[in-house]
């Protein structure tokens, strides 16, 4: 049990930590751009010329050279585009809905009217005292409620929420794929960079190659894990916060011997994926747009969410139980 003073102390430490995360936000972004930039430079000055050797006599080498160049540039553009969009896109506040929610009334009264249509008494946030739409959570770093809040990410100095989660996930995806690719085509020249008996006539000095390679391995593994985790969340239509809440709800439902808890927002793997990327059947954009570095907003305003039929049937059961 916490005593009031200990709780006060922990809250104080929390507040300081959150303020520090908020203040040093730009430092992480500069660091990330610096590291990705260095890796890109190493790739184009060492790995690329090593792996794609130009030979006038063979059509095939010329073709693979240009194909490799095009692919490499495409990956770099996708990484930086999605990184930029993840940083610059507002995740969605409760009052200022962000890009796709422009049609929403930005006043408090407008928000209440919007939510009252779906819930009799919209919940209120205990920290910012504004109405709290379903799936919204309060970010203690940004000090406001964020729509479909996932987590606050210091690497983008922004919350990951309704309007930028797509960019965040695609950024991770392209970065992880690039790390694997870097390792796959760069491991031979990495070994050469360690062997001082072999010649080194690349523009980038050996230590940079060695360092970038190790970085690609580390980031590939660490971010690969996180990226897979986020795909799991997308496929099951949960945010990181909701995952823990749902685990708790499942456990308490089991303990009470009730019907298994159903995540109301789970529309089935494929539909969850379509909804997240806003592509394919019933959604706005064609599937190939996932592969294009273009701005695409998620469907809906992030305040009101479609529920599955299982949810409605359990809600109905609850109501009939109450009336019995
Ligand atoms: Zn709040
Ligand atoms: Zn935040």
Short mmCIF file of C-alpha atoms and ligand atoms in Angstrom, two decimals, residues 139 141-142 149 152 158-159, ligand 2:
data_model
loop_
_atom_site.label_atom_id
_atom_site.label_comp_id
_atom_site.label_asym_id
_atom_site.label_seq_id
_atom_site.Cartn_x
_atom_site.Cartn_y
_atom_site.Cartn_z
CA UNK A 139 -1.53 11.33 -22.41
CA UNK A 141 3.25 13.81 -21.46
CA UNK A 142 1.09 15.95 -23.80
CA UNK A 149 -4.51 6.67 -27.99
CA UNK A 152 3.42 8.49 -26.37
CA UNK A 158 4.21 12.89 -30.43
CA UNK A 159 1.45 10.60 -29.33
ZN1 LIG B 2 1.55 12.35 -25.85
#
